[in-house]
PDB file of C-alpha atoms in Angstrom:
ATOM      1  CA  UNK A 656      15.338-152.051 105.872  1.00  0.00           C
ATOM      2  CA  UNK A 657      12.924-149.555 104.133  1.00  0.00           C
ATOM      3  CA  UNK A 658      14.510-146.550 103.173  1.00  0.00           C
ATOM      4  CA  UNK A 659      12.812-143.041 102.988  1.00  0.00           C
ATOM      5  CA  UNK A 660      14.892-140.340 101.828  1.00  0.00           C
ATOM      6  CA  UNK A 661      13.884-136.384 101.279  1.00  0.00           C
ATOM      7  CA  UNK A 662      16.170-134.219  98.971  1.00  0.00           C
ATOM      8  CA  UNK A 663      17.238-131.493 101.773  1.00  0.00           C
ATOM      9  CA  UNK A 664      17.179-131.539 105.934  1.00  0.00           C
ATOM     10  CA  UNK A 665      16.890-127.739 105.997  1.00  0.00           C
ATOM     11  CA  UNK A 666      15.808-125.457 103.046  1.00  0.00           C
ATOM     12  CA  UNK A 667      15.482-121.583 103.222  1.00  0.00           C
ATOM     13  CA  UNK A 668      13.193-119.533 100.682  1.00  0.00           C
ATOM     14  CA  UNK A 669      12.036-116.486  99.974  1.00  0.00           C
ATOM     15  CA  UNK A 670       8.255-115.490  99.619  1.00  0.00           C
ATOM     16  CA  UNK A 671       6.722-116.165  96.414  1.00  0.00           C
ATOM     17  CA  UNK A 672       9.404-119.064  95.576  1.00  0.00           C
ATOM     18  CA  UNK A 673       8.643-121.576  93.875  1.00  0.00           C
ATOM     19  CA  UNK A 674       9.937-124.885  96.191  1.00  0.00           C
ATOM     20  CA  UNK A 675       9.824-128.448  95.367  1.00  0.00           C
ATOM     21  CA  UNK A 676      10.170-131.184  97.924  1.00  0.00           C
ATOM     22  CA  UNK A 677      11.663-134.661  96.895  1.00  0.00           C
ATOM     23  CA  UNK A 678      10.950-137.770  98.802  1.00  0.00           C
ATOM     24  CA  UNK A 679      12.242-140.986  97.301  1.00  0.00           C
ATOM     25  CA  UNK A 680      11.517-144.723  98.782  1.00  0.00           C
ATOM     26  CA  UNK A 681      13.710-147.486  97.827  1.00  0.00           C
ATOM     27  CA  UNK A 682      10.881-150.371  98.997  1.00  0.00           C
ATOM     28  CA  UNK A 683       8.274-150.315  95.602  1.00  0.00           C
ATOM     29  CA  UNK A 684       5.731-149.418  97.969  1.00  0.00           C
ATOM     30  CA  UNK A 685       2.192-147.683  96.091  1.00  0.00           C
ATOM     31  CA  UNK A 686       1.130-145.686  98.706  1.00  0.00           C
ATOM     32  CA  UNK A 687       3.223-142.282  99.667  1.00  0.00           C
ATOM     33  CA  UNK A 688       1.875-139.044 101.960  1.00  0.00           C
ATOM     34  CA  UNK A 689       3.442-135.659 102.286  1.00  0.00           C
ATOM     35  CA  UNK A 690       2.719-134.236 106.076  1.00  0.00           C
ATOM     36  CA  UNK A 691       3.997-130.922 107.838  1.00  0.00           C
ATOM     37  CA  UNK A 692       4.212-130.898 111.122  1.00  0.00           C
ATOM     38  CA  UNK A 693       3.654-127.879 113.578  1.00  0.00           C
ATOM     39  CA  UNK A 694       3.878-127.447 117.265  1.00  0.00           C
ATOM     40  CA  UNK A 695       0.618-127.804 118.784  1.00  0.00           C
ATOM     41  CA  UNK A 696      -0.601-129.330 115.385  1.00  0.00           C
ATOM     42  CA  UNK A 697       0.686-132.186 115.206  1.00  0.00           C
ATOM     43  CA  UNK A 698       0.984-134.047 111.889  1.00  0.00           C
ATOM     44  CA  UNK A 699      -1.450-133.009 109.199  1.00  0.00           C
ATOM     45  CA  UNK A 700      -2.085-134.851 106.220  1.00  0.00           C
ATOM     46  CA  UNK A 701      -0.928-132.509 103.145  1.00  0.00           C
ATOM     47  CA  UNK A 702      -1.218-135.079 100.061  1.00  0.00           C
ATOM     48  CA  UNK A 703      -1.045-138.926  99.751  1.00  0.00           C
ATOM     49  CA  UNK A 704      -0.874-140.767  96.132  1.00  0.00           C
ATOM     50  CA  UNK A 705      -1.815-144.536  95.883  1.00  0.00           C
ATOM     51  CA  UNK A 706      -0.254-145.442  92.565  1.00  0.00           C
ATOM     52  CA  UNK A 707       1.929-143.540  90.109  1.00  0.00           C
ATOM     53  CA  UNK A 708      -0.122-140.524  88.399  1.00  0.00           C
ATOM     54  CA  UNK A 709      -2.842-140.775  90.833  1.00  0.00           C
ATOM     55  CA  UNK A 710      -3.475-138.499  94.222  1.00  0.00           C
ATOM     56  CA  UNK A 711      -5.619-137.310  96.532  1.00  0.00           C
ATOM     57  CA  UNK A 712      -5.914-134.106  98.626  1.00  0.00           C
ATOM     58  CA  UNK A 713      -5.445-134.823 102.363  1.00  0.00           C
ATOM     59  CA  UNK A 714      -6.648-132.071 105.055  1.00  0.00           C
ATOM     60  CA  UNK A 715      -4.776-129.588 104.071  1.00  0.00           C
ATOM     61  CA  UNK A 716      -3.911-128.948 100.677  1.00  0.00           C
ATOM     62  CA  UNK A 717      -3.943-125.475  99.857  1.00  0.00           C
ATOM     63  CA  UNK A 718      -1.082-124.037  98.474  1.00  0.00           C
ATOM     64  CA  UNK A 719       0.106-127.494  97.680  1.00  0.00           C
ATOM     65  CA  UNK A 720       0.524-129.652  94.210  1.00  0.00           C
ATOM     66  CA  UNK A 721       2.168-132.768  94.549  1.00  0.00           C
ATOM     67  CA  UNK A 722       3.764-135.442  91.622  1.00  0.00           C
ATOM     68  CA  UNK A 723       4.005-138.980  90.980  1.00  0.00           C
ATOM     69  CA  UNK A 724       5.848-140.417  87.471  1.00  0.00           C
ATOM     70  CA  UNK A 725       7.385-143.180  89.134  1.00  0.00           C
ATOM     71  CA  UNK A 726       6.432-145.302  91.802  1.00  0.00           C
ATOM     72  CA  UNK A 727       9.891-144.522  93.760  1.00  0.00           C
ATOM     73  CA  UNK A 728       8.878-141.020  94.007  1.00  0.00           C
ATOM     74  CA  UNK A 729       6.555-138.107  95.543  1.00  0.00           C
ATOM     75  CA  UNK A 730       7.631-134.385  95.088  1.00  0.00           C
ATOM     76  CA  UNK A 731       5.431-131.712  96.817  1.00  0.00           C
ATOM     77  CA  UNK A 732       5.324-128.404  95.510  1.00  0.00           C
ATOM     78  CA  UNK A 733       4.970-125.207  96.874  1.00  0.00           C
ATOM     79  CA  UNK A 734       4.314-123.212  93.580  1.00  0.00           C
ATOM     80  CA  UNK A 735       4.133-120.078  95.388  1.00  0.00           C
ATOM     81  CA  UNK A 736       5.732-119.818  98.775  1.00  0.00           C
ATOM     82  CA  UNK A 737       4.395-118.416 101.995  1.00  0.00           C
ATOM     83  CA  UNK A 738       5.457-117.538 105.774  1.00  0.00           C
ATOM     84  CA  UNK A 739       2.492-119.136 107.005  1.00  0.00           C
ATOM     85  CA  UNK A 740       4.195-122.427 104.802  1.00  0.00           C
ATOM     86  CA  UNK A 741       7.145-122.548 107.102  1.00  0.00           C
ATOM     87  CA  UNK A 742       7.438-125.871 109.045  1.00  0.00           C
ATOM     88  CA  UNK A 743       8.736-129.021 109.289  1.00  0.00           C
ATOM     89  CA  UNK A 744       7.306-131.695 105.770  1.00  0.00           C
ATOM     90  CA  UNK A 745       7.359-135.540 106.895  1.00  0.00           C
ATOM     91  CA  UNK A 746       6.843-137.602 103.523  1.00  0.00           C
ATOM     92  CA  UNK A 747       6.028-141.423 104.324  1.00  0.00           C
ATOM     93  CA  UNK A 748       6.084-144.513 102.341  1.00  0.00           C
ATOM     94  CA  UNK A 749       3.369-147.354 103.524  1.00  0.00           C
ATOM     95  CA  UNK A 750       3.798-151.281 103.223  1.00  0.00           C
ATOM     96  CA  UNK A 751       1.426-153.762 102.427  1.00  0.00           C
ATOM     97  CA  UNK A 752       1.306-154.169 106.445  1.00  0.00           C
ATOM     98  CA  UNK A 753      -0.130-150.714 106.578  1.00  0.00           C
ATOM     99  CA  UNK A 754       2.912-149.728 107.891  1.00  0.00           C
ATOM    100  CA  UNK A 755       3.971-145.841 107.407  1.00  0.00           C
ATOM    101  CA  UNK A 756       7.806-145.504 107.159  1.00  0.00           C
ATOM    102  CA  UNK A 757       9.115-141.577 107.843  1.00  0.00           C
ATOM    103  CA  UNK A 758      11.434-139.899 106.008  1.00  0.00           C
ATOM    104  CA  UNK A 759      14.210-137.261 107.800  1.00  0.00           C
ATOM    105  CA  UNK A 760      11.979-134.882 107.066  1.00  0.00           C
ATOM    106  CA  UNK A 761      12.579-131.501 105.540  1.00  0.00           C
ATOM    107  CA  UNK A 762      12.412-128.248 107.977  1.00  0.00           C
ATOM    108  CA  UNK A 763      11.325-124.976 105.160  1.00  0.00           C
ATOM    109  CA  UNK A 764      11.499-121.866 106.348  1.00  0.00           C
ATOM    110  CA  UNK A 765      10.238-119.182 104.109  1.00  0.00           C
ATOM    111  CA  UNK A 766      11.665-115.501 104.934  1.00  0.00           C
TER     112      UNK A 766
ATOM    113  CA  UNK B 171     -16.197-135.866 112.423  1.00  0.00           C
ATOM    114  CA  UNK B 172     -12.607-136.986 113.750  1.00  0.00           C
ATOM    115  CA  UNK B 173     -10.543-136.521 116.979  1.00  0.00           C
ATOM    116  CA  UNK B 174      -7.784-138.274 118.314  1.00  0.00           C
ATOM    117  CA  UNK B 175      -7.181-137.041 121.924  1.00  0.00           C
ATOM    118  CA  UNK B 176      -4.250-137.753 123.966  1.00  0.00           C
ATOM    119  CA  UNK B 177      -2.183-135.933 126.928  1.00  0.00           C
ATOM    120  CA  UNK B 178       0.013-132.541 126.253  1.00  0.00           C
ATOM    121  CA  UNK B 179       2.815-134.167 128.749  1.00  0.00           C
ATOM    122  CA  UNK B 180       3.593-136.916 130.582  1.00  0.00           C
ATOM    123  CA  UNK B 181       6.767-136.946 133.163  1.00  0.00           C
ATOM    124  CA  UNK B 182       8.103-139.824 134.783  1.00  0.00           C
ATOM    125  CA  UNK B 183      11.664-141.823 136.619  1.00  0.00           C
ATOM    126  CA  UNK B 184      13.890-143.924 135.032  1.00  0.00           C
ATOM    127  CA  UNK B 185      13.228-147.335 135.665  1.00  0.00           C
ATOM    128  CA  UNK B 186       9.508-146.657 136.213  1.00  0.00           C
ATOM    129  CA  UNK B 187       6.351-147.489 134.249  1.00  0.00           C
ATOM    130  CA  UNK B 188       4.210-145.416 132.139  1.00  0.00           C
ATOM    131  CA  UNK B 189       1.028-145.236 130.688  1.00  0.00           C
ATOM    132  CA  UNK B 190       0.007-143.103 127.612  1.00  0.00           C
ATOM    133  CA  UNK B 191      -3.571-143.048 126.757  1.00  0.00           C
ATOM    134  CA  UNK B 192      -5.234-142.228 123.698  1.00  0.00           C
ATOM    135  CA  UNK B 193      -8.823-142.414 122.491  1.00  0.00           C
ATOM    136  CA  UNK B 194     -10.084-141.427 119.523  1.00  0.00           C
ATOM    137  CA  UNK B 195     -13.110-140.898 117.422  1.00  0.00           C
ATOM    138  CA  UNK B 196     -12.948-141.324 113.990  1.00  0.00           C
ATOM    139  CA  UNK B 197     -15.934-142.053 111.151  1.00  0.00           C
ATOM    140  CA  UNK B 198     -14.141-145.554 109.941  1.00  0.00           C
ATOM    141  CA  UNK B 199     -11.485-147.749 112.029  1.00  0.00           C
ATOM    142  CA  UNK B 200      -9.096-150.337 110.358  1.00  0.00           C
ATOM    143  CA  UNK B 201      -6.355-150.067 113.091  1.00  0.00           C
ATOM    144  CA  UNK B 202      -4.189-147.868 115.129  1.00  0.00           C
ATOM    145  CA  UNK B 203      -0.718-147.063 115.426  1.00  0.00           C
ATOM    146  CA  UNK B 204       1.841-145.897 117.874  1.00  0.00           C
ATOM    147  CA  UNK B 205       4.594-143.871 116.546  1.00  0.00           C
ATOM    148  CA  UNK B 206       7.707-142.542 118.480  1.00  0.00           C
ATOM    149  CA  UNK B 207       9.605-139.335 117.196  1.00  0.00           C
ATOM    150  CA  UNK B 208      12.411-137.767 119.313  1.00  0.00           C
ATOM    151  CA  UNK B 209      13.042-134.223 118.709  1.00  0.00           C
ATOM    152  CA  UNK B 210      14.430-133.190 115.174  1.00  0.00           C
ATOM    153  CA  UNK B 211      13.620-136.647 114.127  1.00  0.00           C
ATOM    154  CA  UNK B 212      10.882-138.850 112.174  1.00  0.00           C
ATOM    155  CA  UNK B 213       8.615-140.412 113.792  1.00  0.00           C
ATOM    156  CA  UNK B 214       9.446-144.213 113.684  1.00  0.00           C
ATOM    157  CA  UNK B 215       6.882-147.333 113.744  1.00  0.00           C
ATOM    158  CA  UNK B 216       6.281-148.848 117.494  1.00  0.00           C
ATOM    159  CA  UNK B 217       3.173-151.170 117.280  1.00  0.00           C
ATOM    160  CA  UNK B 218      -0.104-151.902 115.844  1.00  0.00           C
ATOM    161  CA  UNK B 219      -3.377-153.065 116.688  1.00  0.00           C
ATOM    162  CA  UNK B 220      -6.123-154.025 114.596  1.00  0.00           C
ATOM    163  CA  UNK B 221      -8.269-156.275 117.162  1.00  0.00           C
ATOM    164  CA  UNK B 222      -9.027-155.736 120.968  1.00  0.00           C
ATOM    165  CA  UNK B 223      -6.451-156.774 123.421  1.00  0.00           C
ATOM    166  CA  UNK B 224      -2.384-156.410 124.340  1.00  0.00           C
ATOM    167  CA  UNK B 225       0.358-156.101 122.223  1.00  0.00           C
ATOM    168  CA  UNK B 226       3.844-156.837 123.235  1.00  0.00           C
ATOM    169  CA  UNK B 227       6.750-155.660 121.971  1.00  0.00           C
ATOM    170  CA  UNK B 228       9.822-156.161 125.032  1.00  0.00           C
ATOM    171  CA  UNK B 229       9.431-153.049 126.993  1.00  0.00           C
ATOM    172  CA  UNK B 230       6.621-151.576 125.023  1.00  0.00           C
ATOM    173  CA  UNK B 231       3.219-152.675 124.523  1.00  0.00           C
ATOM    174  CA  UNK B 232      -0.081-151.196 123.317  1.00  0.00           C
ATOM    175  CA  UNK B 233      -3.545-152.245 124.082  1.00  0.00           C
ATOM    176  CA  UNK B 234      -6.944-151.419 122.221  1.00  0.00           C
ATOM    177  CA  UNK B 235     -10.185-151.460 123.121  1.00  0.00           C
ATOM    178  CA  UNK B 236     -12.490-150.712 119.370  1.00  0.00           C
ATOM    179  CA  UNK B 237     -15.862-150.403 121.679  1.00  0.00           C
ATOM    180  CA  UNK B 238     -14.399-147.518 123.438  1.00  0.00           C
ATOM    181  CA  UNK B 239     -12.310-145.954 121.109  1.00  0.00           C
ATOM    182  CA  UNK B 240      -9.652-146.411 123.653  1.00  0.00           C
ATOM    183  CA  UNK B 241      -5.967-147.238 123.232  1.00  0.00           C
ATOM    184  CA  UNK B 242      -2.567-146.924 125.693  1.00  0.00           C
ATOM    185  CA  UNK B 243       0.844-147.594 125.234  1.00  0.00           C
ATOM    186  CA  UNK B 244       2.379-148.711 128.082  1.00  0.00           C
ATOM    187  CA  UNK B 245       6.197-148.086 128.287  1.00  0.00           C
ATOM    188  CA  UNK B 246       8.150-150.579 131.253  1.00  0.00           C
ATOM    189  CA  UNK B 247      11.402-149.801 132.863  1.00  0.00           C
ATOM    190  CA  UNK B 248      11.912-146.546 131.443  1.00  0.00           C
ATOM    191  CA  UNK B 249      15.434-145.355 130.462  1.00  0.00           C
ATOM    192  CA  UNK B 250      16.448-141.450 129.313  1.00  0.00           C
ATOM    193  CA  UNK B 251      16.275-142.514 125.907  1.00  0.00           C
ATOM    194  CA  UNK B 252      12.651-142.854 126.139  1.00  0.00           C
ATOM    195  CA  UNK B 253      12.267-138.935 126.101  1.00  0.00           C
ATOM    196  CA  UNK B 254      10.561-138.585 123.004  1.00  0.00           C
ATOM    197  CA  UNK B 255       6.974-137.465 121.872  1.00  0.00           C
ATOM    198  CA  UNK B 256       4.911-140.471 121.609  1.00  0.00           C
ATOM    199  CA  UNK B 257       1.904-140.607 118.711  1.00  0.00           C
ATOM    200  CA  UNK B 258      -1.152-142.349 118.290  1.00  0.00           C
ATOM    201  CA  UNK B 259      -2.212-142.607 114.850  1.00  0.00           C
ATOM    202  CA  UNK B 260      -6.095-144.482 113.673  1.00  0.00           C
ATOM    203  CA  UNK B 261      -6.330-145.756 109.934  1.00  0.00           C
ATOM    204  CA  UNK B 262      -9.569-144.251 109.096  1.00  0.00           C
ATOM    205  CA  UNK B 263     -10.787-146.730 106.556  1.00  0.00           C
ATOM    206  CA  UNK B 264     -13.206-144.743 105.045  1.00  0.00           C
ATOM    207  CA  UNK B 265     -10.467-142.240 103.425  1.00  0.00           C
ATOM    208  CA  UNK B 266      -9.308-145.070 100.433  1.00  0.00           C
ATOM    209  CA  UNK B 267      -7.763-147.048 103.263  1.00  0.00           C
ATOM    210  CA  UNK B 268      -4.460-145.337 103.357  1.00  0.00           C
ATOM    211  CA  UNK B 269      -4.341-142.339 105.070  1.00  0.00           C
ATOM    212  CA  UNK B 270      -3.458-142.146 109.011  1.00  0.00           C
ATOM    213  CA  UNK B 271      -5.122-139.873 111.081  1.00  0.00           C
ATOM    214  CA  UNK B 272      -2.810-138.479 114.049  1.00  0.00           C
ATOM    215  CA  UNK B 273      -3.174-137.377 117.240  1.00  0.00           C
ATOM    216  CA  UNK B 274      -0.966-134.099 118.318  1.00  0.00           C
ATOM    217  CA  UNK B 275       1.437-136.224 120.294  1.00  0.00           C
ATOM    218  CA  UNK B 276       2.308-136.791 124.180  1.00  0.00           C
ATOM    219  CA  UNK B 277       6.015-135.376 125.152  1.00  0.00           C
ATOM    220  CA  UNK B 278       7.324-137.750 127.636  1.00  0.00           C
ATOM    221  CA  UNK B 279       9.603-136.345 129.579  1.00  0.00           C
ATOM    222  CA  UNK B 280      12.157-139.187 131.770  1.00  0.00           C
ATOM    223  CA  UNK B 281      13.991-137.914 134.672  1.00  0.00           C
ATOM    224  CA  UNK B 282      16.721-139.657 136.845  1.00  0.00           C
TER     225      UNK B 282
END
């Protein structure tokens, strides 16, 4: 079974924080994505990285950075935390089937 | 550009059948997804489709139709369980053939 785990099911910051966001895969797939998801938004693509060092900005990356030294895992940062930041981040892991596998997901809210 | 359109709500009875349509219009296609996510949850993988036609999958299947960016998921004997939000997702293959383009999500709502 592929595994997708994220460091923290809930996280609480402050504005102006700096947060990081862990998401580790256990299946040596290349691809992984960082989404948040928001009611009425559905899922919007944040990052996605293809192959250790590389990425690419998905629809929304402002106020984002992401990082990828090994292939097991995808960290996003938020290098400067906002309200407007606060939702619920989905990383995924994809197969060679094109397969996405979800992670728990992380639910930030920034005060 | 790209939109992936699919119903707000759905409701329906245990033990009926339900339909969940989806269409999209997106710049590339190189398949399309259903996803199911439960509240609080992840979403988690229910079918695929690359080529035209039915997929079946015990209660579930999913059918696409590429010349009218049309798809459904079509859920049989439902059960409470199947309250969830229900997405449709289109690999857009222009975008390094990775990404997954998703739809906002129908919230099926099953009833006794």
């Amino acid at each position: 079974d592929v595994k997708v785990t994220q460091s923290s099911r809930y996280l609480v910051k402050r504005t102006g924080e700096k947060v990081f966001l862990e998401c580790v895969q256990d299946m040596d797939h290349e691809n992984m994505f960082w989404y948040r998801q928001d009611p009425g938004l559905g899922l919007r693509l944040i990052y996605f990285s293809y192959d250790v060092k590389m990425k690419e900005k998905g629809d929304i990356p402002e106020g984002y950075s992401v990082s990828r030294e090994k292939k097991e895992r995808f960290s996003l940062i938020l290098e400067s935390a906002s309200t407007n930041q606060t939702s619920m981040y989905l990383c995924a892991s994809k197969s060679a089937s094109d397969t996405q596998y979800f992670g728990p997901g992380t639910r930030l809210t920034v005060l | 550009g790209q939109n992936i359109d699919q119903p707000t709500e759905m409701t329906a009875t245990e033990g009926a059948i339900v339909q969940i349509n989806c269409t999209y219009q997106t710049s590339g296609f190189n398949g399309l997804f259903w996803y199911q996510q439960h509240a609080g949850e992840a979403p988690t993988f229910l079918s695929y489709n690359v080529l035209d036609g039915l997929e079946e999958k015990g209660r579930f299947s999913s059918f696409l139709s590429r010349s009218k960016g049309y798809s459904y998921l079509l859920l049989k004997e439902l059960q409470m369980k199947d309250s969830a939000s229900y997405l449709c997702a289109v690999r857009d293959g222009r975008q390094a053939g990775t990404a997954l383009i998703f739809g906002k999500g129908t919230t099926l709502s099953v009833s006794s």
